[in-house]
Amino acid sequence: MVVHPTKPVLYVGVRPEFRVIAYTIGADGCLTEAGQAALPGSPTHLSTDHAGNALFTAFYHDGLISVTPLDAQGSPQDVSQVISGLDGCHSTNISNDDSLLFAPALKQDRVCAFRWSHEHQLTEPASAEIATVAGAGPAIWRFIRRPVCLSGE
């Protein structure tokens, strides 16, 4: 689950019919379904860019990440991009300046980095991964001002 960065919208990844459901959060805390979109696999982790233009999803068992555009109200649209080859992808984590998305691939002991463009597409930068110690199992990447925290399993 993740909350939109600027709107009262909650996103929930669901199974077994793989999709994301958006709920508006009322002033009283009640949730009202506001839209949904199909996902290409079993969702593990959801995040958004800081502008609230896109939802990123990690798929641990499928080894994928996806990009789901969000409309002006924050409703999810059809998936616009899927990137595979990320065995055990545990999370999707956008940099503080919205320029890079980091995707830890737990089963490959690496963190993959993708540029997030103004056209709302992910592309691999020249140095596209950070290797970790064998068996580290990188899982969650967090930005805390300047330092970065990476936890493993």
XYZ file of C-alpha atoms in Angstrom, residues 44-153:
110
model
C 4.842 -6.989 -3.640
C 5.571 -3.281 -3.134
C 4.018 -0.019 -4.354
C 5.508 3.480 -4.475
C 4.959 6.718 -6.398
C 7.126 9.440 -7.804
C 7.090 12.606 -5.667
C 5.004 14.501 -8.229
C 2.277 11.844 -8.111
C 2.379 11.158 -11.848
C 3.130 7.441 -11.660
C 2.838 4.366 -9.487
C 5.774 1.927 -9.423
C 5.184 -1.718 -8.529
C 7.691 -4.439 -7.633
C 6.822 -8.079 -8.291
C 9.033 -10.359 -6.187
C 7.907 -13.720 -7.600
C 7.693 -12.474 -11.173
C 11.026 -10.588 -11.190
C 9.423 -7.439 -12.611
C 8.795 -3.776 -12.015
C 6.030 -1.809 -13.705
C 4.989 1.796 -14.261
C 1.312 2.732 -13.953
C 0.466 6.320 -14.966
C -1.841 8.242 -12.610
C -4.370 10.738 -13.981
C -5.016 14.231 -12.561
C -7.321 12.785 -9.885
C -4.779 10.098 -8.962
C -6.652 7.213 -10.616
C -4.453 4.442 -12.037
C -4.361 3.995 -15.813
C -3.148 1.001 -17.853
C 0.433 -0.120 -17.180
C 2.746 1.778 -19.540
C 6.023 -0.069 -18.937
C 7.249 -3.418 -17.602
C 10.904 -4.272 -16.938
C 11.875 -7.898 -16.313
C 15.030 -9.710 -15.194
C 14.943 -8.539 -11.561
C 14.837 -11.827 -9.646
C 13.325 -11.273 -6.220
C 12.557 -7.603 -6.841
C 11.516 -6.494 -3.386
C 10.727 -2.773 -3.698
C 10.738 0.311 -5.937
C 12.306 3.453 -4.476
C 12.439 6.881 -6.127
C 15.270 9.301 -5.362
C 14.512 12.553 -3.548
C 14.776 14.521 -6.804
C 12.565 12.100 -8.811
C 15.438 11.335 -11.215
C 16.309 7.712 -10.329
C 14.312 4.641 -9.365
C 16.142 1.935 -7.389
C 14.904 -1.656 -7.473
C 16.648 -4.134 -5.135
C 16.819 -7.606 -6.722
C 17.146 -9.757 -3.609
C 17.888 -13.066 -5.360
C 20.623 -11.458 -7.490
C 22.346 -9.532 -4.660
C 22.126 -6.259 -6.562
C 20.223 -3.008 -6.691
C 19.237 -1.884 -10.196
C 19.021 1.824 -10.983
C 16.815 3.338 -13.666
C 16.529 6.942 -14.829
C 12.998 8.354 -14.466
C 12.416 10.682 -17.422
C 10.153 13.677 -17.896
C 8.316 11.486 -20.430
C 7.469 9.126 -17.545
C 9.655 6.269 -18.768
C 12.328 4.262 -16.974
C 15.675 3.867 -18.748
C 18.867 2.286 -17.469
C 21.718 4.691 -16.743
C 25.318 3.860 -17.729
C 26.070 2.384 -14.300
C 22.849 0.428 -13.970
C 23.427 -1.582 -10.814
C 25.019 -1.668 -7.401
C 26.321 -5.102 -6.418
C 26.030 -6.213 -2.796
C 27.875 -8.909 -0.883
C 26.808 -12.414 -1.918
C 23.856 -13.506 0.201
C 23.068 -9.966 1.383
C 19.640 -10.083 -0.238
C 18.989 -6.345 -0.669
C 15.323 -5.629 -0.037
C 14.365 -2.098 1.021
C 16.094 1.114 -0.048
C 15.299 4.347 1.820
C 16.396 7.920 1.220
C 16.989 9.858 4.428
C 18.228 13.270 3.303
C 21.771 12.615 2.017
C 22.504 9.107 3.316
C 20.827 6.093 1.816
C 19.784 3.099 3.899
C 19.620 -0.360 2.369
C 18.302 -3.281 4.384
C 18.725 -6.928 3.504
C 17.135 -10.156 4.599
